[in-house]
Coordinates of N, CA and C in Angstrom, one line a residue:
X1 N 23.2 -48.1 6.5 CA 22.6 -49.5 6.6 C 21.3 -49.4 7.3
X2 N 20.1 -50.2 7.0 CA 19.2 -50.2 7.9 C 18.9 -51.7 8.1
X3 N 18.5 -52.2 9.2 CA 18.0 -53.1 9.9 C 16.3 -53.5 9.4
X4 N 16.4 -54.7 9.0 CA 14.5 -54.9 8.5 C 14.4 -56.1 9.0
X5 N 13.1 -56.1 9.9 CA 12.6 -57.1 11.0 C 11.4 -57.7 10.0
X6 N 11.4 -58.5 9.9 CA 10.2 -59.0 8.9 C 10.0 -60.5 8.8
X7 N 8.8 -60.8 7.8 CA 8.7 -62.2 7.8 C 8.1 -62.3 6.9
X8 N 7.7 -63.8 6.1 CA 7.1 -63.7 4.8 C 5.8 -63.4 4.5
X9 N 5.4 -61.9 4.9 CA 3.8 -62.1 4.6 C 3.6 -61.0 4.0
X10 N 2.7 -60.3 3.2 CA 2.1 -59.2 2.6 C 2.7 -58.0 3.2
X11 N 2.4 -57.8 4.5 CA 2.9 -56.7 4.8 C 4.7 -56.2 5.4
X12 N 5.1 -57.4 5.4 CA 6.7 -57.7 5.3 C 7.4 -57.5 3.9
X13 N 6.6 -57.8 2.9 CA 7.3 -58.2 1.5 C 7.0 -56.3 1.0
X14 N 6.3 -55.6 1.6 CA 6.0 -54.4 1.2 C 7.4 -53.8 0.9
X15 N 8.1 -53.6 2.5 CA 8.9 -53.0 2.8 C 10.1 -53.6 2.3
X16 N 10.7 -55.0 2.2 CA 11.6 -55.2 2.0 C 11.5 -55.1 -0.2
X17 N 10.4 -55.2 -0.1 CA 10.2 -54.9 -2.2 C 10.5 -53.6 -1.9
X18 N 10.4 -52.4 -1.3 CA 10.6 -50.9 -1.5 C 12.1 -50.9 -1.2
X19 N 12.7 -51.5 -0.1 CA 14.0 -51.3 -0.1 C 14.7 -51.9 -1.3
X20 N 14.4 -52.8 -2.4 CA 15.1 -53.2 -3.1 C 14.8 -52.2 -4.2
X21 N 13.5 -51.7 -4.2 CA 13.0 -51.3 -5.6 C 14.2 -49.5 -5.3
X22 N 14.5 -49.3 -4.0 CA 15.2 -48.3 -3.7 C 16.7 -48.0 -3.7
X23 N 17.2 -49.5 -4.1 CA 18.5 -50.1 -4.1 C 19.6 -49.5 -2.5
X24 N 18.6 -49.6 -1.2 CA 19.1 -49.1 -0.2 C 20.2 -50.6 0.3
X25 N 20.8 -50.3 1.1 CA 21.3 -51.6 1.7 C 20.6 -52.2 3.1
X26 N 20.6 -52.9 3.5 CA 19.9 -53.3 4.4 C 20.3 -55.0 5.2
X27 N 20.2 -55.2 5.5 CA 20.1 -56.5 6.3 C 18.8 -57.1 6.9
X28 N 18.1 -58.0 6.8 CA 17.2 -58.7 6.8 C 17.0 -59.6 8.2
X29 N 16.2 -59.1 9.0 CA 16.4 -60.3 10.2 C 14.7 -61.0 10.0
X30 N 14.7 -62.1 10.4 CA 13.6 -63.2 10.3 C 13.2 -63.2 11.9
X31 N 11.8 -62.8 11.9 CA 10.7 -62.7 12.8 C 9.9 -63.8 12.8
X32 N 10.2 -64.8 13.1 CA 9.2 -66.1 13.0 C 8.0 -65.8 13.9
X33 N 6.7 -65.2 13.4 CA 5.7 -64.3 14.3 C 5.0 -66.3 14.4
X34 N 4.9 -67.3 13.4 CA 4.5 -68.6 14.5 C 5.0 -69.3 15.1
X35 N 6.3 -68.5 15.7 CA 6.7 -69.2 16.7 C 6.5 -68.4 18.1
X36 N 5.5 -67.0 17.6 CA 5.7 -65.8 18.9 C 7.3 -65.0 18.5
X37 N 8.4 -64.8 17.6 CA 9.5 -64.1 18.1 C 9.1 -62.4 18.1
X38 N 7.5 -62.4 17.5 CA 7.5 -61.0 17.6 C 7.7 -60.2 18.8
X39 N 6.9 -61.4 20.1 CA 6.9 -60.8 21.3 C 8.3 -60.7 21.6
X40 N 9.4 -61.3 21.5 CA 10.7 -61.5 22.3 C 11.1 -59.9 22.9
X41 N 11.9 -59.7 23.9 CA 12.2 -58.5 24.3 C 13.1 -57.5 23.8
X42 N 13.9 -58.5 22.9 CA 14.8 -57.8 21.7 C 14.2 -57.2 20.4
X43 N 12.9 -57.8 19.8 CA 11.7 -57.2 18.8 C 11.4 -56.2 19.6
X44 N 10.3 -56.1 20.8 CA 9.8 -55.0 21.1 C 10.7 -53.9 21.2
X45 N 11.6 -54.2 21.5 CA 12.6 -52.9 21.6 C 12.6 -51.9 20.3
X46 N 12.3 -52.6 19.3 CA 12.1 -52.3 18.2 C 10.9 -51.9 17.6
X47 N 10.1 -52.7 17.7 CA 8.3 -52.3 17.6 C 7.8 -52.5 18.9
X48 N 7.0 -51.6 19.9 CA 6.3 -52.0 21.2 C 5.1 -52.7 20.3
X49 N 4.6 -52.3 19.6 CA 3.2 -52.8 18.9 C 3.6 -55.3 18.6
X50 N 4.7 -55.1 18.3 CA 5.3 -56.2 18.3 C 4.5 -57.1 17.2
X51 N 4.5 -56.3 16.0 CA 4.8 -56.8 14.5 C 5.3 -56.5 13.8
X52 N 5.3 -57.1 12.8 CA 6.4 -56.9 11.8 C 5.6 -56.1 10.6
X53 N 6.7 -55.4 9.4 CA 7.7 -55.1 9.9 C 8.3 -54.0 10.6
X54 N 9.2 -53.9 10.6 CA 10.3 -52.7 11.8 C 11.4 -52.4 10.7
X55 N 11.7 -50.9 11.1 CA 13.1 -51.0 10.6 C 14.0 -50.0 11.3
X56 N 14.8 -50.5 11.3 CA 15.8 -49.3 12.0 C 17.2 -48.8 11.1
X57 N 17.0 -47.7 11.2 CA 17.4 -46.8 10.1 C 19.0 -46.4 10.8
X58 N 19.8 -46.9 10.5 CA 21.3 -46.1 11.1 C 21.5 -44.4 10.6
X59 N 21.0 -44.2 9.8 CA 20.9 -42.9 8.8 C 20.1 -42.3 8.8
X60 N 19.6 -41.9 9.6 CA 18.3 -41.2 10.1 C 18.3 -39.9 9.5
X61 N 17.5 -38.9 9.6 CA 17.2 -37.8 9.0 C 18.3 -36.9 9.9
X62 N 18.6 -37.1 10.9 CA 19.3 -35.7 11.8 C 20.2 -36.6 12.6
X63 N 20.7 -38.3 11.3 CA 22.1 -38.3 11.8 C 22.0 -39.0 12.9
X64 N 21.0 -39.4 13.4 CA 21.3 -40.5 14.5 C 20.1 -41.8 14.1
X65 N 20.0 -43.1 14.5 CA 19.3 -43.9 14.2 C 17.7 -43.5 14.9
X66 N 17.0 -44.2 13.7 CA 15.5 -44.0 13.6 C 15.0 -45.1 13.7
X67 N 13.9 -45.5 14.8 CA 13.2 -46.9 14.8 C 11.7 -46.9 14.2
X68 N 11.2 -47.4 12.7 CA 10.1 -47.1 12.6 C 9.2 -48.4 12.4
X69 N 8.0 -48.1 13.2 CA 7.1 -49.5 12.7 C 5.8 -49.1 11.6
X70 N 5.0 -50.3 11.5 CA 3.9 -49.5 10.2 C 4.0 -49.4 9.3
X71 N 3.9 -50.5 8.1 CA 4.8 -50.8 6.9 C 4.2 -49.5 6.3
X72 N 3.1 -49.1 6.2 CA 2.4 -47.5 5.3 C 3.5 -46.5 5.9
X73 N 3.8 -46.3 7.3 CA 5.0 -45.0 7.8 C 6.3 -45.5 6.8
X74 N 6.6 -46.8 7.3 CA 7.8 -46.9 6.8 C 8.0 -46.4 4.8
X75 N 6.9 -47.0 4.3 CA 7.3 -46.3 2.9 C 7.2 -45.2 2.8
X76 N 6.0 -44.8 3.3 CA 6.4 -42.8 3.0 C 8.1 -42.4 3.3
X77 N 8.5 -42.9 5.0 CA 9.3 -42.8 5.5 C 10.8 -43.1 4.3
X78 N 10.7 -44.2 3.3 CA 11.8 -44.8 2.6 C 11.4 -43.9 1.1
X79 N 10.2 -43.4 0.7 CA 10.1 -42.7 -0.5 C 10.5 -40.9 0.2
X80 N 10.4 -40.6 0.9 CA 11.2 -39.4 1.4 C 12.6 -39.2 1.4
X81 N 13.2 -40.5 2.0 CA 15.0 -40.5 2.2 C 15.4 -40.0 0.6
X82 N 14.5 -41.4 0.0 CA 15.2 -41.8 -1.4 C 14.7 -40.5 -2.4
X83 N 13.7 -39.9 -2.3 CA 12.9 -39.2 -3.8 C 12.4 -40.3 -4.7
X84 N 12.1 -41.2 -3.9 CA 11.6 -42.2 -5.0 C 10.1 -42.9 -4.6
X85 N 9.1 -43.1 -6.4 CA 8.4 -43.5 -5.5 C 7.2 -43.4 -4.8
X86 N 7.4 -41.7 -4.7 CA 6.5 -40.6 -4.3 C 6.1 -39.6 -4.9
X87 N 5.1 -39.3 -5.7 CA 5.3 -38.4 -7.1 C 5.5 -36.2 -6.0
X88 N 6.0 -36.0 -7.0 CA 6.3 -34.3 -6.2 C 5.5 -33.5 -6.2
X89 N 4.4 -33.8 -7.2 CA 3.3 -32.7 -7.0 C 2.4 -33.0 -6.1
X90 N 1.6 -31.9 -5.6 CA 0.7 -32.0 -4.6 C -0.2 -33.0 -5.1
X91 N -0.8 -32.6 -6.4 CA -1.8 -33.7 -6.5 C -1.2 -35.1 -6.3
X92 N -0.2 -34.9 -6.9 CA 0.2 -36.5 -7.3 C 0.7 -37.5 -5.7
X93 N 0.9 -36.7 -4.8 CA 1.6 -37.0 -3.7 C -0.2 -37.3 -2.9
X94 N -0.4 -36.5 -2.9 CA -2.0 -37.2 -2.6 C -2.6 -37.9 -3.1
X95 N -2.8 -38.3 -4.2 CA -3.6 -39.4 -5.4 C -2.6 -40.7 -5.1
X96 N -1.6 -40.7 -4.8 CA -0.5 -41.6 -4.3 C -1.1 -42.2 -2.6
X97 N -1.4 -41.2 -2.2 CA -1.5 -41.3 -0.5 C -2.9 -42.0 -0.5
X98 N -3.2 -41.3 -0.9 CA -5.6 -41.9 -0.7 C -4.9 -43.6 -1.4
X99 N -4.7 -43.8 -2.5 CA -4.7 -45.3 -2.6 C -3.5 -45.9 -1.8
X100 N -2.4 -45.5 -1.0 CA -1.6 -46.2 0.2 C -3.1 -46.4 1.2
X101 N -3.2 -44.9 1.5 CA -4.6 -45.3 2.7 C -5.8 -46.4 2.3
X102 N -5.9 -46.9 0.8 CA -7.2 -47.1 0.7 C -6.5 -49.0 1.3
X103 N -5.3 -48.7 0.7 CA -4.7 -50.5 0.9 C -4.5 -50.7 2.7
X104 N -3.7 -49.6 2.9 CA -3.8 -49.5 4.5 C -5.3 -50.1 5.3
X105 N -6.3 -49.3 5.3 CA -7.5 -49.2 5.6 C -8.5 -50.3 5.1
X106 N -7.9 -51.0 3.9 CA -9.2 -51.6 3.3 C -8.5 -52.8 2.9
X107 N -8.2 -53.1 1.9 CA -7.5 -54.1 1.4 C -6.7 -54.9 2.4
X108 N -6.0 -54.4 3.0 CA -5.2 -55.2 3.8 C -6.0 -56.0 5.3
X109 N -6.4 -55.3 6.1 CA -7.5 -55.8 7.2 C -8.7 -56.5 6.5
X110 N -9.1 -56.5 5.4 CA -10.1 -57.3 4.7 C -9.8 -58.6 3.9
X111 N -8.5 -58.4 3.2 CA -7.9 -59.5 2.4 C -7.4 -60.6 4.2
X112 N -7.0 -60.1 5.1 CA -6.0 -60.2 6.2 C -7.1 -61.4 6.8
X113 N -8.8 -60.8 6.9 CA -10.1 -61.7 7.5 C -10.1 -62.9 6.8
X114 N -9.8 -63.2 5.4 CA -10.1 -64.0 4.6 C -9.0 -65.2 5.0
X115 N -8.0 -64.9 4.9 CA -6.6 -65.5 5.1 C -7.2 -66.3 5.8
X116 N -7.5 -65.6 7.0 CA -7.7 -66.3 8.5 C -8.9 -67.2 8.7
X117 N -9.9 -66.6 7.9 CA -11.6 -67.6 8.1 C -11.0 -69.1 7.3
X118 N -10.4 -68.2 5.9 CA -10.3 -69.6 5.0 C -9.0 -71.0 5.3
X119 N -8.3 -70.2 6.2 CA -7.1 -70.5 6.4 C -6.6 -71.2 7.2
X120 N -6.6 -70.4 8.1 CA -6.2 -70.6 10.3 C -7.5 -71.0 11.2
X121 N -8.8 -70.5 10.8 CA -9.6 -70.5 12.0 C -9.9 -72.2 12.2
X122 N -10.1 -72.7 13.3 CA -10.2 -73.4 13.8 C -11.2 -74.7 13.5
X123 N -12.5 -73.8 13.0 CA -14.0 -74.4 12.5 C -14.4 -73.9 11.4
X124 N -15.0 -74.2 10.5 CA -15.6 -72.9 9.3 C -16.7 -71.9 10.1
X125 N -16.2 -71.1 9.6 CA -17.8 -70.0 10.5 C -18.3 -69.1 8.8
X126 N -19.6 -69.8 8.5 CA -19.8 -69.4 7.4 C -20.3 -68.0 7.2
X127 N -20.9 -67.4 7.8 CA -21.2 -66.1 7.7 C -19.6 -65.1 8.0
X128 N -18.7 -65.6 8.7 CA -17.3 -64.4 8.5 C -16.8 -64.9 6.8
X129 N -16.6 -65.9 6.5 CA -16.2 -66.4 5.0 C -17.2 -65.5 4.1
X130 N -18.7 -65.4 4.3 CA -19.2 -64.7 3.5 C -19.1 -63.5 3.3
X131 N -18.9 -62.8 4.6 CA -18.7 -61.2 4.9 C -17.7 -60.8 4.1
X132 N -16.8 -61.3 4.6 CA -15.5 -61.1 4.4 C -14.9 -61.6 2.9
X133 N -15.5 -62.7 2.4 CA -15.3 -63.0 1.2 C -16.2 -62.2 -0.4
X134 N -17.2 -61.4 0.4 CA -17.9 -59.7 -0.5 C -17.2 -59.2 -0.6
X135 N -16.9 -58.5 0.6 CA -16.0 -57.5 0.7 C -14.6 -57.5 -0.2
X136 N -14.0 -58.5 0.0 CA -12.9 -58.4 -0.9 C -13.3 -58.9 -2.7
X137 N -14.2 -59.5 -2.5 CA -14.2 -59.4 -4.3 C -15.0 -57.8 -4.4
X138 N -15.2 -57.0 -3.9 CA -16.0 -55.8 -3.7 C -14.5 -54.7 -4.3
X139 N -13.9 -54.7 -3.0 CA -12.2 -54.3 -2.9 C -11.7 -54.7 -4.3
X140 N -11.7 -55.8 -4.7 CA -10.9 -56.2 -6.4 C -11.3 -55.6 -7.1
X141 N -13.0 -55.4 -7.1 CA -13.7 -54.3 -8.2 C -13.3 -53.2 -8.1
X142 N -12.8 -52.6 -7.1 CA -12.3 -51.0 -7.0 C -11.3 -51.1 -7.4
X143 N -10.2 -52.0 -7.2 CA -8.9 -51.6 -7.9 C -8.8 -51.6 -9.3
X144 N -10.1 -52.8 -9.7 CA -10.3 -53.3 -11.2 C -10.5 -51.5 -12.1
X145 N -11.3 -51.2 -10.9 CA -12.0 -49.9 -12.2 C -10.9 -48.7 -12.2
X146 N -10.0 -48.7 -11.1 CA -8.6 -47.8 -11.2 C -8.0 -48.5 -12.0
X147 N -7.9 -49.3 -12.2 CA -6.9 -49.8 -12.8 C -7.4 -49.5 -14.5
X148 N -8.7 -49.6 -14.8 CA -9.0 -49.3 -15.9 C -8.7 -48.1 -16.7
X149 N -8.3 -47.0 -15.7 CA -8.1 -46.0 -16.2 C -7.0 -45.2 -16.2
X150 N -5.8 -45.9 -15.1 CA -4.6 -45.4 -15.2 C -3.8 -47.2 -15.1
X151 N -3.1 -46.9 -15.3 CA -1.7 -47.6 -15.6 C -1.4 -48.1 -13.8
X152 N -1.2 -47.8 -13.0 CA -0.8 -47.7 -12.4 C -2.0 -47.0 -10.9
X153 N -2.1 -47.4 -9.6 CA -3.1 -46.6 -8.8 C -3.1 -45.4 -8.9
X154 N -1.9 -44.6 -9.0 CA -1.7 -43.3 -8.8 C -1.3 -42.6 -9.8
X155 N -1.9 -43.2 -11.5 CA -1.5 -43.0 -12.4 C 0.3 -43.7 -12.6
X156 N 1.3 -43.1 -12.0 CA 2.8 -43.7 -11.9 C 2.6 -45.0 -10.8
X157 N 3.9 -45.3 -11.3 CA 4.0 -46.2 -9.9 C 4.3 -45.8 -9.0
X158 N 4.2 -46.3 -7.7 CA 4.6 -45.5 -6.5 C 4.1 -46.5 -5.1
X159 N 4.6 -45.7 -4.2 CA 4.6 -47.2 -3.3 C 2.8 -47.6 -2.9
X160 N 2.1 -46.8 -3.3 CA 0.6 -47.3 -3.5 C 0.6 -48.8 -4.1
X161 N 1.2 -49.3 -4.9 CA 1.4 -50.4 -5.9 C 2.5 -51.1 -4.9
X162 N 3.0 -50.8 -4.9 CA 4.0 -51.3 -3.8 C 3.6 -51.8 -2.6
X163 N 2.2 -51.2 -2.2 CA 1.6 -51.8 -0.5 C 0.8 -52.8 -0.9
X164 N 0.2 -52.5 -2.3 CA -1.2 -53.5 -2.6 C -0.6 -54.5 -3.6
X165 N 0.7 -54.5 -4.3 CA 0.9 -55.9 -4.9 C 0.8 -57.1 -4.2
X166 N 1.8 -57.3 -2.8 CA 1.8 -57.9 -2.3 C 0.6 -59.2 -1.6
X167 N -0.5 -58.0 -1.2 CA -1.5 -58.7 -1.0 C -2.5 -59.6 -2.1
X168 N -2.3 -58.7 -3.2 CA -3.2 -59.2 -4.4 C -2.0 -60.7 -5.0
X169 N -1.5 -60.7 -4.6 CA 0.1 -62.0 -4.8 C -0.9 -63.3 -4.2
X170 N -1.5 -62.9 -3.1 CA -2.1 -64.5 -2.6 C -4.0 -64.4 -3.0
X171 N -4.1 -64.2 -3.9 CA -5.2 -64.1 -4.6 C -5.6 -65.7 -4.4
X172 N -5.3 -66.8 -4.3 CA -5.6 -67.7 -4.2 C -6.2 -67.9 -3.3
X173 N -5.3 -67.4 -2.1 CA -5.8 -67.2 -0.8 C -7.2 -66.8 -0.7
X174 N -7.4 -65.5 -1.3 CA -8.8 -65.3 -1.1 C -9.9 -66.0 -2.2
X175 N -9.4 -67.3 -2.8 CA -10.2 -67.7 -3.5 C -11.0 -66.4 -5.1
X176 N -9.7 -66.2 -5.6 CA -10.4 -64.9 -6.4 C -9.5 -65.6 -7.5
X177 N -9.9 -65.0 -9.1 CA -9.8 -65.6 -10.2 C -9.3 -64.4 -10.3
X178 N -8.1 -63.9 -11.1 CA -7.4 -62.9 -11.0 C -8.2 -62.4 -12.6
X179 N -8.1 -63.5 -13.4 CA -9.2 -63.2 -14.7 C -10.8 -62.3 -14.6
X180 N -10.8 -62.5 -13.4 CA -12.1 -61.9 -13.2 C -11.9 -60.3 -13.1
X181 N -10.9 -59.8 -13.1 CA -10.7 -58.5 -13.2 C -9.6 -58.2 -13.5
X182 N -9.8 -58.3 -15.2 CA -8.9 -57.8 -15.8 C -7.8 -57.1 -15.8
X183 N -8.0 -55.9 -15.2 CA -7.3 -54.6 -15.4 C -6.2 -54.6 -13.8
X184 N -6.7 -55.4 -13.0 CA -5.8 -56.2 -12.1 C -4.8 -56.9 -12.3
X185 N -5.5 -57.9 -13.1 CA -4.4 -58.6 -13.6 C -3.2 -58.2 -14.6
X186 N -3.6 -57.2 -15.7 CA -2.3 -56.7 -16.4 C -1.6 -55.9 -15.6
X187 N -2.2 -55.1 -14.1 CA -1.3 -54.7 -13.4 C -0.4 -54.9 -12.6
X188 N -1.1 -56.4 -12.3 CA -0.3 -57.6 -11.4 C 0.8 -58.1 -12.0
X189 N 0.4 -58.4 -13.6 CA 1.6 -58.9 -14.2 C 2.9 -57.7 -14.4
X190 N 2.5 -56.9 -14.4 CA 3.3 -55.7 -14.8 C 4.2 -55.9 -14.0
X191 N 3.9 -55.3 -12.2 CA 4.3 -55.7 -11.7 C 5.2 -56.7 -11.3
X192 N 4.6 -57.6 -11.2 CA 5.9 -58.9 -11.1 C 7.0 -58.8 -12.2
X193 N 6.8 -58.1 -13.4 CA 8.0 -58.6 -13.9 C 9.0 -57.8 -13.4
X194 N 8.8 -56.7 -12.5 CA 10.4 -55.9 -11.8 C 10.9 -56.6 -11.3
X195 N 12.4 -56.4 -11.6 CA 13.3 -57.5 -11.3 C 13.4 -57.2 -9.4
X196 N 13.5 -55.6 -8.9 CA 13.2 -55.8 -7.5 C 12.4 -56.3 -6.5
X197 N 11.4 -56.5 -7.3 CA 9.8 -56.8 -6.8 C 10.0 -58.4 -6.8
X198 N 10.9 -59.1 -7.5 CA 10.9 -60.5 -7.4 C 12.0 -60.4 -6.4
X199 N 12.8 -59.7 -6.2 CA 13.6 -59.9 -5.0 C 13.1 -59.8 -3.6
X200 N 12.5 -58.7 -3.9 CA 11.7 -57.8 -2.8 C 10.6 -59.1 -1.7
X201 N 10.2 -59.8 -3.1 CA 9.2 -60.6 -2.2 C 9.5 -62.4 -2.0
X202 N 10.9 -62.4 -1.9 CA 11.6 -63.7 -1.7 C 12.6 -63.3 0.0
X203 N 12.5 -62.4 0.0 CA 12.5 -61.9 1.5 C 11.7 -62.5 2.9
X204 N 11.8 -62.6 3.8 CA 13.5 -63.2 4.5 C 14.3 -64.6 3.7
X205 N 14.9 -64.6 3.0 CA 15.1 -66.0 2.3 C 15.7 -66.9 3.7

């Protein structure tokens, strides 16, 4: 059984879409981060970083429980247990990894600014909305042109697809026409139609 601390946002829906797409069991706890329960002292015990998500693994690799934070750790961490997910060859395990890191590194802290200028921030501040709003139709074009050429980021599916659906889900959010990059969008739709992936991202119900 593992333990999944999360809440409904991009980088929550990662992990709990991998445990489903992995048919692991799990239990679901609800991290209300606007209400602050990330800080609570029973969370950090779990993540010191004190976000979500977390998971705690009863079945650890050497048989005793594993606490991991870092939704990018956690899926390598859940395509390792399972063999799933993670393609076996060197190349492919790397061509897998560069686009986990590119969503890690890029997509997610860039789509994450936009949220926030367009979203939460308090005033409009038009130069972060501009920055930040390039950059990610910048970001769509790079997936657009991978996408043009494989099926999938890493050619297969694999949790590369798995870290970056989620965020490309609130496309709204960032004010982006999902029509505007084609080869996105048939991969988005692809996507959504896994029946785990629709479970995966109705988490924490």
């Amino acid at each position: 059984m593992i333990d999944l601390y999360t809440w409904g946002t991009p980088n929550g829906r990662k992990v709990s879409i991998m445990l489903e797409e992995c048919g692991l069991a799990y239990r679901a706890h609800r991290v209300d981060i606007g209400k602050g329960e990330q800080f609570s002292e029973e969370f950090v015990a779990v993540n010191p970083n004190s976000k979500i998500p977390a998971i705690v693994d009863y079945e650890g690799p050497d048989g005793r429980a594993l606490k991991l934070f870092e939704s990018g750790a956690i899926l390598v961490y859940l395509a390792g247990k399972t063999g799933r997910f993670l393609p076996q060859t060197v190349r492919g395990r790397y061509e897998a990894l560069q686009w986990l890191m590119f969503q890690m590194g890029g997509v997610g802290p860039i789509f994450g600014q936009v949220h926030h200028y367009l979203r939460a921030a308090k005033e409009p501040v038009p130069y972060a909305i501009d920055r930040y709003g390039k950059e990610t139709r910048r970001l769509y074009g790079v997936l657009d042109r991978r996408l043009a050429a494989a099926a999938f980021l890493a050619g297969e599916y694999t949790i590369a697809d798995i870290a970056t659906y989620p965020w490309v889900a609130r496309h709204e959010w960032h004010k982006v026409a999902l029509q505007d990059f084609p080869n996105v969008k048939r991969w988005f739709d692809t996507i959504s139609m896994r029946p785990a992936v629709a479970r995966g991202m109705a988490v924490p119900r």
